PDB file of C-alpha atoms in Angstrom:
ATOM      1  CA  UNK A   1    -172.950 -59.235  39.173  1.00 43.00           C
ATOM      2  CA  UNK A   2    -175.821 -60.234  36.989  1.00 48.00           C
ATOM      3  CA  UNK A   3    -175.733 -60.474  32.966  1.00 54.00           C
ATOM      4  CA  UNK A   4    -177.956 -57.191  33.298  1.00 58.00           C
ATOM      5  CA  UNK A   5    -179.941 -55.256  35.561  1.00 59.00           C
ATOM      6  CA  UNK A   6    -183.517 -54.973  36.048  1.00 59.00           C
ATOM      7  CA  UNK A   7    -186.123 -54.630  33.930  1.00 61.00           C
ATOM      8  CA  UNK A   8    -186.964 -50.536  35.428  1.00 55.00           C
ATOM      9  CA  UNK A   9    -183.946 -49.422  33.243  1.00 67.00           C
ATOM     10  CA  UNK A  10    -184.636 -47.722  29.972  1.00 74.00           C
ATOM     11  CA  UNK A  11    -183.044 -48.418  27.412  1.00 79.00           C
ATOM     12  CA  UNK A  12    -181.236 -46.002  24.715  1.00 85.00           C
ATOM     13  CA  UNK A  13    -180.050 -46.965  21.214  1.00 89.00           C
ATOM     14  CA  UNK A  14    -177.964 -44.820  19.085  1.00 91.00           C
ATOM     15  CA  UNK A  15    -175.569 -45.122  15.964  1.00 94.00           C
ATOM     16  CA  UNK A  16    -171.588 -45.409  16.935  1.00 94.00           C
ATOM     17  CA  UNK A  17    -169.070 -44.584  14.612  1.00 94.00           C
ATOM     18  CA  UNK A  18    -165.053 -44.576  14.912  1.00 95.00           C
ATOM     19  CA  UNK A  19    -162.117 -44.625  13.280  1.00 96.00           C
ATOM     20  CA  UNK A  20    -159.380 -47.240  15.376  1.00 95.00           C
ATOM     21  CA  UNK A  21    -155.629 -47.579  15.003  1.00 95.00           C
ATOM     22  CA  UNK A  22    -154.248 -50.529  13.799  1.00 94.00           C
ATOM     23  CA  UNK A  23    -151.146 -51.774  14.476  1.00 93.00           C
ATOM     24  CA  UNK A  24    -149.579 -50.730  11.424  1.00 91.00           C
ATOM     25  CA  UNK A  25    -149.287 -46.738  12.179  1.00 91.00           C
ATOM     26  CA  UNK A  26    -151.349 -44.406   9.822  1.00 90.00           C
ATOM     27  CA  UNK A  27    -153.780 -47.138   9.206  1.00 93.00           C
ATOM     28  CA  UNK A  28    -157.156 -47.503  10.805  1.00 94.00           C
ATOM     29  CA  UNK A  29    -160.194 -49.665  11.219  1.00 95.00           C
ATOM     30  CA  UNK A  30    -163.797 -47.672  10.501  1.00 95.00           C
ATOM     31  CA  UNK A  31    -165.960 -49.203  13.210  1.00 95.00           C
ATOM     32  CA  UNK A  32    -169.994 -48.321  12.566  1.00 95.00           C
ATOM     33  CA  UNK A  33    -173.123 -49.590  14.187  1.00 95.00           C
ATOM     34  CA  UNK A  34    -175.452 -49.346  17.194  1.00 94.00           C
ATOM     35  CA  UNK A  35    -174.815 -49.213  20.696  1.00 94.00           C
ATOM     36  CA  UNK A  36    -176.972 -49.949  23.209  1.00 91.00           C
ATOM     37  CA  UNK A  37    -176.759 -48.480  26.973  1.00 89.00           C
ATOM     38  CA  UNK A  38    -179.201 -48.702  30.188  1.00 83.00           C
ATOM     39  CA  UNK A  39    -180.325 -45.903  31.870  1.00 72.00           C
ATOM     40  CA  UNK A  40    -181.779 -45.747  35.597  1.00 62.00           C
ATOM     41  CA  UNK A  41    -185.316 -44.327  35.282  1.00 56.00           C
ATOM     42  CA  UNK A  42    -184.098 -41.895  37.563  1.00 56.00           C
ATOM     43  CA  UNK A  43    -181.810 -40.392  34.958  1.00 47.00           C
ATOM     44  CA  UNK A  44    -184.642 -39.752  31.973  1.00 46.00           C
ATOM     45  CA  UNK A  45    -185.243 -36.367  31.138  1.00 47.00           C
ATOM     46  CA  UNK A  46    -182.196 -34.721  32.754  1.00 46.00           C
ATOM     47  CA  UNK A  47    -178.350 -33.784  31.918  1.00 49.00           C
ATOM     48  CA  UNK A  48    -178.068 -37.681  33.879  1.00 71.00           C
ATOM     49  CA  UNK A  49    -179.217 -39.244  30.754  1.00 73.00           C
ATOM     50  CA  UNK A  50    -177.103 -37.424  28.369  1.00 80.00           C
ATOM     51  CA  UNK A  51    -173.897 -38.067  30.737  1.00 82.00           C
ATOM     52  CA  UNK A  52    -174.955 -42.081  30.441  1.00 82.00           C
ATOM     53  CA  UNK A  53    -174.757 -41.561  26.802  1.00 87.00           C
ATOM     54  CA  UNK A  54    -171.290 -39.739  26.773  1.00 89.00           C
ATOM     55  CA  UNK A  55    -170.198 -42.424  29.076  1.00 88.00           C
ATOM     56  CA  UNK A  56    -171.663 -45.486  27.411  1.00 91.00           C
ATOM     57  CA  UNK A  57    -169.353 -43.862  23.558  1.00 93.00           C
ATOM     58  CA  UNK A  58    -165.886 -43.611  25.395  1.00 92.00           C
ATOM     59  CA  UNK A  59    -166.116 -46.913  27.147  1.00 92.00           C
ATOM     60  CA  UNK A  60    -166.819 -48.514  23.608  1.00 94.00           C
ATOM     61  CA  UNK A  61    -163.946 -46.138  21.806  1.00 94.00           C
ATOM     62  CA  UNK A  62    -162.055 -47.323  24.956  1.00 93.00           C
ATOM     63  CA  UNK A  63    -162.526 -51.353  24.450  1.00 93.00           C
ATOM     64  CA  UNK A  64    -162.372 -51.150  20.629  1.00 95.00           C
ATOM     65  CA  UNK A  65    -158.973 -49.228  20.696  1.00 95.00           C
ATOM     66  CA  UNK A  66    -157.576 -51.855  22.809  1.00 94.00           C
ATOM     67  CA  UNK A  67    -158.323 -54.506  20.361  1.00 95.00           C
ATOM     68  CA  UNK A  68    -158.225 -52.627  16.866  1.00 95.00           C
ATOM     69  CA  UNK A  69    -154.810 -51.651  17.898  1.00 94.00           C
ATOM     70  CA  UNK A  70    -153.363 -54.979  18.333  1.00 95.00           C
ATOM     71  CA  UNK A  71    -154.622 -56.351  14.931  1.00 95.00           C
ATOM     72  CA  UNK A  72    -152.416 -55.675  11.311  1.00 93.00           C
ATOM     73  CA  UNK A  73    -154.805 -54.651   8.439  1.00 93.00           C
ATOM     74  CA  UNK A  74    -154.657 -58.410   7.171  1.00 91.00           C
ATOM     75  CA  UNK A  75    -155.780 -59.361  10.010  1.00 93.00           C
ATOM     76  CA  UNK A  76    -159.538 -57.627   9.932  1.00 94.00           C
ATOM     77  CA  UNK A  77    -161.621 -60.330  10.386  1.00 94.00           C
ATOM     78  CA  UNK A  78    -159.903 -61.714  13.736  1.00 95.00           C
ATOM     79  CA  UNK A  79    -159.743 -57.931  15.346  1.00 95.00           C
ATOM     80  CA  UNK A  80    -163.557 -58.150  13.931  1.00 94.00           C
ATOM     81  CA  UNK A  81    -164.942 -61.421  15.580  1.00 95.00           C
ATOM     82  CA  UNK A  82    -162.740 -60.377  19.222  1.00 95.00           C
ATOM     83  CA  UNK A  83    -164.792 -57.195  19.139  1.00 95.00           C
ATOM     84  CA  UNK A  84    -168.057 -59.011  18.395  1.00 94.00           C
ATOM     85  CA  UNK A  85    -167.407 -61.447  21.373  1.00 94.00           C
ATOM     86  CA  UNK A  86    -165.850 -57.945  23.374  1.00 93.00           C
ATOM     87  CA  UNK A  87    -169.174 -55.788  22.804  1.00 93.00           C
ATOM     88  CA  UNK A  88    -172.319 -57.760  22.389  1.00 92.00           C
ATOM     89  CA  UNK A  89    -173.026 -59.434  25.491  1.00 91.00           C
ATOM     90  CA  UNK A  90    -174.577 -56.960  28.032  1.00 89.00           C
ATOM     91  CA  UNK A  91    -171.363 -55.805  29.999  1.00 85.00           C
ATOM     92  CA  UNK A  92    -170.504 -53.302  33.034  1.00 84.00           C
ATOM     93  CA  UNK A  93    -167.309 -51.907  32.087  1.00 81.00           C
ATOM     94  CA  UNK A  94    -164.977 -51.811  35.432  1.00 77.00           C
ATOM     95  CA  UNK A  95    -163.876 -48.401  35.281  1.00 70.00           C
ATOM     96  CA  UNK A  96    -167.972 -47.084  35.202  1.00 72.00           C
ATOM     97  CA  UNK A  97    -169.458 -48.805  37.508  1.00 72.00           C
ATOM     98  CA  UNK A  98    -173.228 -48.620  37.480  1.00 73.00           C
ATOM     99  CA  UNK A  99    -173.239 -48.379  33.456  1.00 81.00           C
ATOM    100  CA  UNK A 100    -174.670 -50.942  31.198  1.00 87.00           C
ATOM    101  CA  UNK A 101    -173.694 -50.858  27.426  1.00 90.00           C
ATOM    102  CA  UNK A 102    -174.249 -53.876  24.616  1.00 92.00           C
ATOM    103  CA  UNK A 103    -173.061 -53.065  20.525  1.00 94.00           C
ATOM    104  CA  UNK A 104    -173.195 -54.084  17.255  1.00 95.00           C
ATOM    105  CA  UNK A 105    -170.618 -52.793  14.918  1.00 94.00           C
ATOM    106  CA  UNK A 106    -168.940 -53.998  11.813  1.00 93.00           C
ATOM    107  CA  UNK A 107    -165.644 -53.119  11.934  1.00 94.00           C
ATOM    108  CA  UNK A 108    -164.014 -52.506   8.101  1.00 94.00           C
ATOM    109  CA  UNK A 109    -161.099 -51.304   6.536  1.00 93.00           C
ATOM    110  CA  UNK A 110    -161.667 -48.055   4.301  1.00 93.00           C
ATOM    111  CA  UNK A 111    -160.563 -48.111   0.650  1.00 93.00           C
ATOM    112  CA  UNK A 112    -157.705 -45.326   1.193  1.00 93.00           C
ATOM    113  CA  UNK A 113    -156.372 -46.994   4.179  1.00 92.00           C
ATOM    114  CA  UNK A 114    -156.519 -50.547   2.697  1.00 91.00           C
ATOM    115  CA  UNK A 115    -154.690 -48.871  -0.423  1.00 91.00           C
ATOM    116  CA  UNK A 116    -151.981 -47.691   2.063  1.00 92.00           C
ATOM    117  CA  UNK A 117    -152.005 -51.349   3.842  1.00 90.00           C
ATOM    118  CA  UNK A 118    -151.112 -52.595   0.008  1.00 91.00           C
ATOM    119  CA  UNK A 119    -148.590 -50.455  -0.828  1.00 91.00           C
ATOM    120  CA  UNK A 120    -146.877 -51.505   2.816  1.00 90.00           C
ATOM    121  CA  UNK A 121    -147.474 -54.871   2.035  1.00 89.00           C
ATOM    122  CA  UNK A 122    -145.860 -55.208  -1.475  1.00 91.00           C
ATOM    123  CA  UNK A 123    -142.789 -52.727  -0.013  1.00 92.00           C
ATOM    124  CA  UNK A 124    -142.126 -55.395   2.385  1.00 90.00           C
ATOM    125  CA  UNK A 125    -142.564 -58.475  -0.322  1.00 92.00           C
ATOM    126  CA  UNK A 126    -139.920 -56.538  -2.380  1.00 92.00           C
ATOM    127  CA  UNK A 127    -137.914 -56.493   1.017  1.00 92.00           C
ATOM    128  CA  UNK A 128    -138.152 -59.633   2.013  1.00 92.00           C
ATOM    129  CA  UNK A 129    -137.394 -60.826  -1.477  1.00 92.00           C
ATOM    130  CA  UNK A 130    -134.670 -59.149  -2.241  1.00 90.00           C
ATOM    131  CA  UNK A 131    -133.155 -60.340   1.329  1.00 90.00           C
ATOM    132  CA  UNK A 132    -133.820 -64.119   0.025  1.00 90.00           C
ATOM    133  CA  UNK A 133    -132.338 -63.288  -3.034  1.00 87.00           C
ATOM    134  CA  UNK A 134    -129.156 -61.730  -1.255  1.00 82.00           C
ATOM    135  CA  UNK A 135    -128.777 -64.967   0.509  1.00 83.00           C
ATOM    136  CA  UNK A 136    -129.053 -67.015  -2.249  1.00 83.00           C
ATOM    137  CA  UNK A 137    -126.306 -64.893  -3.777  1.00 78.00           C
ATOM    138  CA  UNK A 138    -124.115 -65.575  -0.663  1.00 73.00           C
ATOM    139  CA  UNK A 139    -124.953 -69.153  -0.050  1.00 76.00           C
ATOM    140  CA  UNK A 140    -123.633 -69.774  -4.157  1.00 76.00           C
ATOM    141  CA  UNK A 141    -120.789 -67.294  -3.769  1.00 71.00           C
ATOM    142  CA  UNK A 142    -119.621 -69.876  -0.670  1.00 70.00           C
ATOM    143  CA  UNK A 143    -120.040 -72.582  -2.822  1.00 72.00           C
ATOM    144  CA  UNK A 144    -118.209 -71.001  -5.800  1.00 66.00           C
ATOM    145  CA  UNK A 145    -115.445 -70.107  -3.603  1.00 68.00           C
ATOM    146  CA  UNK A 146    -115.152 -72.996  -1.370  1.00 67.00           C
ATOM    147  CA  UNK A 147    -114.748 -75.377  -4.255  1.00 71.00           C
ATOM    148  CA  UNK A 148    -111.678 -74.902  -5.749  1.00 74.00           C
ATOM    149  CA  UNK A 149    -109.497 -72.266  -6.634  1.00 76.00           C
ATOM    150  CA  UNK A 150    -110.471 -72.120 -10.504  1.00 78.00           C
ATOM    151  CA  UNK A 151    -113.989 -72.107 -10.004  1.00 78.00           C
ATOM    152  CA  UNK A 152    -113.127 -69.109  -7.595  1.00 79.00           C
ATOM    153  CA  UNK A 153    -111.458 -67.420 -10.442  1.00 80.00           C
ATOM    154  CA  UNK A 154    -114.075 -68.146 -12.764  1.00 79.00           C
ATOM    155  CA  UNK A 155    -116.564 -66.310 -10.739  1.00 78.00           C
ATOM    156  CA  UNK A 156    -114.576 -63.150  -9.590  1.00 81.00           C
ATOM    157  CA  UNK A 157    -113.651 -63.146 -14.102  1.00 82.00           C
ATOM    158  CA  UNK A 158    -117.986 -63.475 -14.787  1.00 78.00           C
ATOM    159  CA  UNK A 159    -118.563 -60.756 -11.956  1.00 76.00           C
ATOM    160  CA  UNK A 160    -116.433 -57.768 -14.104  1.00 81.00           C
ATOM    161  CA  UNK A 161    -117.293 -58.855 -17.341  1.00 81.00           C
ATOM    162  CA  UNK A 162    -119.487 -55.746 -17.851  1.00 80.00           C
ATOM    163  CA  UNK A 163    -116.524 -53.513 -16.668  1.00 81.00           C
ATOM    164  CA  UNK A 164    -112.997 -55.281 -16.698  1.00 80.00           C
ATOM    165  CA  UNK A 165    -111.425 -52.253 -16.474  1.00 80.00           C
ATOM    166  CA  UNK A 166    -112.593 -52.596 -12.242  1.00 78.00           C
ATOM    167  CA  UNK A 167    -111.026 -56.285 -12.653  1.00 82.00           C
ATOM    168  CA  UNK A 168    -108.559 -56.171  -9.849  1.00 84.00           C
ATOM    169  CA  UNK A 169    -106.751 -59.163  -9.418  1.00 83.00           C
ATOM    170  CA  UNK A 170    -104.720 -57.781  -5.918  1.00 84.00           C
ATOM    171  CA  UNK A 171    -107.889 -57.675  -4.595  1.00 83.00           C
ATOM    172  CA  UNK A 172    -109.113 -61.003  -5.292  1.00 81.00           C
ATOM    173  CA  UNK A 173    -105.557 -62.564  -4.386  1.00 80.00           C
ATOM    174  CA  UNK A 174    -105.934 -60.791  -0.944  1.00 81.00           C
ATOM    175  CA  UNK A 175    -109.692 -61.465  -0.263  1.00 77.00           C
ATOM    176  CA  UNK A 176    -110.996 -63.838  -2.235  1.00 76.00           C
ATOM    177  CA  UNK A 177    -108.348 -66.408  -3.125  1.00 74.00           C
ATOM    178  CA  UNK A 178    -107.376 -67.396   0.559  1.00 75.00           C
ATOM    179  CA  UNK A 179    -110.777 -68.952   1.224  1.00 72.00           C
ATOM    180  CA  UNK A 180    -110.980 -71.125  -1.918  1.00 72.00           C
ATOM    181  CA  UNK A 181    -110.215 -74.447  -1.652  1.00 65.00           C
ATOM    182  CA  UNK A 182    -109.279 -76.309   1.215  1.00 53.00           C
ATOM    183  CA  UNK A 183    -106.582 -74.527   2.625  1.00 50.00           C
ATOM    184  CA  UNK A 184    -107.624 -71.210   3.972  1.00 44.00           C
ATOM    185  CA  UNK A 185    -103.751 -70.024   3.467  1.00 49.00           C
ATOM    186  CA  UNK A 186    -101.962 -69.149  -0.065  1.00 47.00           C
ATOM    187  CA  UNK A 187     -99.106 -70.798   1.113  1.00 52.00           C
ATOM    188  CA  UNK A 188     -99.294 -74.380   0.007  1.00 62.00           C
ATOM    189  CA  UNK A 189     -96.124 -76.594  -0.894  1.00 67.00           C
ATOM    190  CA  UNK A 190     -97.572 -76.118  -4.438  1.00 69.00           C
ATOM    191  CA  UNK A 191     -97.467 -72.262  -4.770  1.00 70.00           C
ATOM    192  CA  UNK A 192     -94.591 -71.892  -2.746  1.00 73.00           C
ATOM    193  CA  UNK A 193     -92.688 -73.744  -5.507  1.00 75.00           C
ATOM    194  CA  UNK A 194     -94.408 -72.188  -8.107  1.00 76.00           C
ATOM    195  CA  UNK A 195     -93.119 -68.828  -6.649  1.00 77.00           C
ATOM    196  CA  UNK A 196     -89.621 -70.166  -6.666  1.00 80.00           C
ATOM    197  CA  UNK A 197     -89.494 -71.848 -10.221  1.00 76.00           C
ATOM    198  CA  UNK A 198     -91.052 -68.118 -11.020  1.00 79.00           C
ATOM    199  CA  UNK A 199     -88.448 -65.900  -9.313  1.00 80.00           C
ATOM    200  CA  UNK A 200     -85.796 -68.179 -10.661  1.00 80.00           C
ATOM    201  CA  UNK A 201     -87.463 -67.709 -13.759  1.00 76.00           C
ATOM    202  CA  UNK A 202     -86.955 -64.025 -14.121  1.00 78.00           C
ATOM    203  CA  UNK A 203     -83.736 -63.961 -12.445  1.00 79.00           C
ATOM    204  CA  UNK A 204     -82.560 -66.010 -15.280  1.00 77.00           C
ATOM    205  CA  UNK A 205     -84.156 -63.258 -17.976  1.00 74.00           C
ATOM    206  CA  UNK A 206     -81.986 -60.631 -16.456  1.00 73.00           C
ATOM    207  CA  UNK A 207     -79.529 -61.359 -18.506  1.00 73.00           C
ATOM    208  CA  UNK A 208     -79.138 -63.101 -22.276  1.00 69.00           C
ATOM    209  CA  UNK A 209     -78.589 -66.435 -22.387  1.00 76.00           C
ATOM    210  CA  UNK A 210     -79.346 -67.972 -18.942  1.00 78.00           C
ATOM    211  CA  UNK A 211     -82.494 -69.125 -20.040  1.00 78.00           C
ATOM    212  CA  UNK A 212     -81.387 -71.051 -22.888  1.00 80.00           C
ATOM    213  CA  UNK A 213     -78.024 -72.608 -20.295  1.00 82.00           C
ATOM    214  CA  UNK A 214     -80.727 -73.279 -17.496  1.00 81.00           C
ATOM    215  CA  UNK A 215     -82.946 -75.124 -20.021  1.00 80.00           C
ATOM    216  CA  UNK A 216     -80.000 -77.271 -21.118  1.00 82.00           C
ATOM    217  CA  UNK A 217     -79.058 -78.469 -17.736  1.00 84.00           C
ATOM    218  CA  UNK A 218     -82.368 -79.229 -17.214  1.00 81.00           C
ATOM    219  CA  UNK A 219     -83.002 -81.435 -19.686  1.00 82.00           C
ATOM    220  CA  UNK A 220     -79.854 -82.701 -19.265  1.00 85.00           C
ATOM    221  CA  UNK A 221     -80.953 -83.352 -15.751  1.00 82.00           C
ATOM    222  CA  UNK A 222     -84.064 -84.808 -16.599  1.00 81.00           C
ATOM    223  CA  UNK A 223     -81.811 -87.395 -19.090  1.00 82.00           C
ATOM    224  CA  UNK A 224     -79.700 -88.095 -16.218  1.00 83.00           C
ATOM    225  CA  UNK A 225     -82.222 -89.077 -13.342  1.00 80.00           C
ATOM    226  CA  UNK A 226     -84.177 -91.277 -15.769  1.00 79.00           C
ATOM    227  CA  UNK A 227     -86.981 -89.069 -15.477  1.00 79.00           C
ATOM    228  CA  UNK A 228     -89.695 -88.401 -18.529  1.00 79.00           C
ATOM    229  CA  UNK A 229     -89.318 -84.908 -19.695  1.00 73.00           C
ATOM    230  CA  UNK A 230     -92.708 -83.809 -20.168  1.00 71.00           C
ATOM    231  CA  UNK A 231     -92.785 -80.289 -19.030  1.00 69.00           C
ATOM    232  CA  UNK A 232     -93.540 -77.649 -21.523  1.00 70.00           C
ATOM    233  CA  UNK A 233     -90.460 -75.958 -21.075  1.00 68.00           C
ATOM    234  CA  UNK A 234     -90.056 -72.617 -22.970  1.00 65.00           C
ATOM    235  CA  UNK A 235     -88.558 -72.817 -26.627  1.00 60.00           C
ATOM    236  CA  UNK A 236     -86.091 -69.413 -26.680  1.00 54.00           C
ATOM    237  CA  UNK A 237     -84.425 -69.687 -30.333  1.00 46.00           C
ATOM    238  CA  UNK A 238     -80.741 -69.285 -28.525  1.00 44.00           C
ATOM    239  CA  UNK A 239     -81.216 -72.517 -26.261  1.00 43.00           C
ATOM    240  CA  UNK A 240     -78.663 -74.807 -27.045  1.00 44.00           C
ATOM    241  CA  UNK A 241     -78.689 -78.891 -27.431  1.00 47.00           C
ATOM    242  CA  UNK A 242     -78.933 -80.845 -24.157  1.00 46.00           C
ATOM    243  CA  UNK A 243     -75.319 -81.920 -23.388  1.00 45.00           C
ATOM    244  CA  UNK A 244     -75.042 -85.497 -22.665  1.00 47.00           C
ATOM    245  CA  UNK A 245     -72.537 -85.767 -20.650  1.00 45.00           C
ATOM    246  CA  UNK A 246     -72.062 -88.409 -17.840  1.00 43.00           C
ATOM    247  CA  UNK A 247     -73.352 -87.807 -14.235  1.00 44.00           C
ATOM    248  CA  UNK A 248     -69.618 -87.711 -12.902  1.00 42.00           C
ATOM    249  CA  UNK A 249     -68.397 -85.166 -14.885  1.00 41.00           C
ATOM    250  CA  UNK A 250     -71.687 -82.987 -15.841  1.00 42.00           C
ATOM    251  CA  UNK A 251     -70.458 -79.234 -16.366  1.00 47.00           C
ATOM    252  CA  UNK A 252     -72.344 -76.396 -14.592  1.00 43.00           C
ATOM    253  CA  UNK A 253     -72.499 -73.121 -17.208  1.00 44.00           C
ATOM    254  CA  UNK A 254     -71.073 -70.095 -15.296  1.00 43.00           C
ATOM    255  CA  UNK A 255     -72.278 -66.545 -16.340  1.00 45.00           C
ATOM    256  CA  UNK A 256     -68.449 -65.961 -17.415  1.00 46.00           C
ATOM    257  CA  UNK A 257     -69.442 -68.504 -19.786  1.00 45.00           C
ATOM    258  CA  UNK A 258     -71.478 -66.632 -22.654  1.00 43.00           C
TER     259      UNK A 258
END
């Protein structure tokens, strides 16, 4: 096939406009300019000529809809220079043969669609920020909660200041507190005596008195072993004196003994 064919063709130029998708639905490309197409001397004069015409417009719509619908708005001025390379040179399009078309067009984007392109443009910015910013939010709520237990705390207490009546501590005992630190259980050595000394604890308020006795022995304990007796043990105004007696012959209070 040659670039064109011979020099008995007549030539017929006329204005081309269209409106093209783009890939972004709703939006379109305004394509405008002159298009060129061949004509066998044989067709001049008759309904041949105008069918060249006809032909020459919907293989044009036909290659600029293939490219203008590929391209996003933003991207006008590639979709615009693969058109120019697409449409200039003189070409036979494959499914016509015998028809010989060239164009130039200037392919734009209209002020109401570019608006619309804009608006699309900022709704995904806000979109894709507030996804960053949702990831950030994760990323520090791993390290808050990954640290240490306290700093876990901390950051469940700053998230309700606005309503503490929604503070629920169950739920961040449940949910929250297992993943702090470096045990992913709540059942370290450390709490499980803490729940003991507690439970003993109010065991011993049940009644009058055993606080004060169990206080006693402790620190009589404590005295005993040699140890420093540095815990902040409770003051209750009925707690009696420390007995010192000697290891062998230390008496145990019994609740018959009030």
């Amino acid at each position: 096939m040659t670039d064109r064919p011979g020099p008995w063709w007549k030539q017929r130029v006329g204005r081309f406009t269209a409106y093209w998708p783009t890939r972004l639905p709703g939006i379109r490309f305004l394509a405008g300019g002159t298009l060129t197409h061949l004509v066998p001397n044989r067709a001049v004069g008759n309904h041949h000529g105008a069918a060249a015409r006809a032909a020459a417009h919907l293989a044009l719509d036909e290659i600029g809809r293939s490219i203008a619908r590929k391209h996003r708005p933003e991207e006008l001025e590639c979709a615009r220079q693969r058109l120019t390379l697409a449409v200039s040179p003189w070409h036979s399009p494959d499914a016509r043969p015998g028809l010989w078309l060239s164009a130039r067009l200037t392919l734009r984007l209209p002020r109401k669609d570019a608006d619309r392109a804009q608006g699309h443009q900022d709704a995904l910015r806000e979109v894709e920020l507030r996804l960053e910013q949702d990831q950030l939010r994760l990323q520090e709520l791993a390290r808050a909660v990954c640290t240490d237990r306290e700093t876990a705390r901390l950051w469940w207490l700053e998230r309700h200041l606005d309503d503490l009546s929604s503070l629920d501590w169950a739920s961040f005992r449940n949910t929250i507190l297992p993943l702090a630190g470096a045990s992913a259980t709540d059942s370290t050595q450390t709490e499980r005596l803490a729940h003991t000394l507690l439970y003993i604890w109010e065991q011993l308020d049940s009644e009058p008195g055993r606080q004060a006795r169990f206080i006693a022995t402790a620190h009589t304990l404590f005295e005993q072993m040699g140890w420093p007796d540095g815990f902040p043990w409770p003051s209750p105004s009925e707690a009696p004196k420390p007995v010192t007696s000697s290891p062998a012959t230390i008496p145990f209070a019994t609740e018959d003994e009030q």
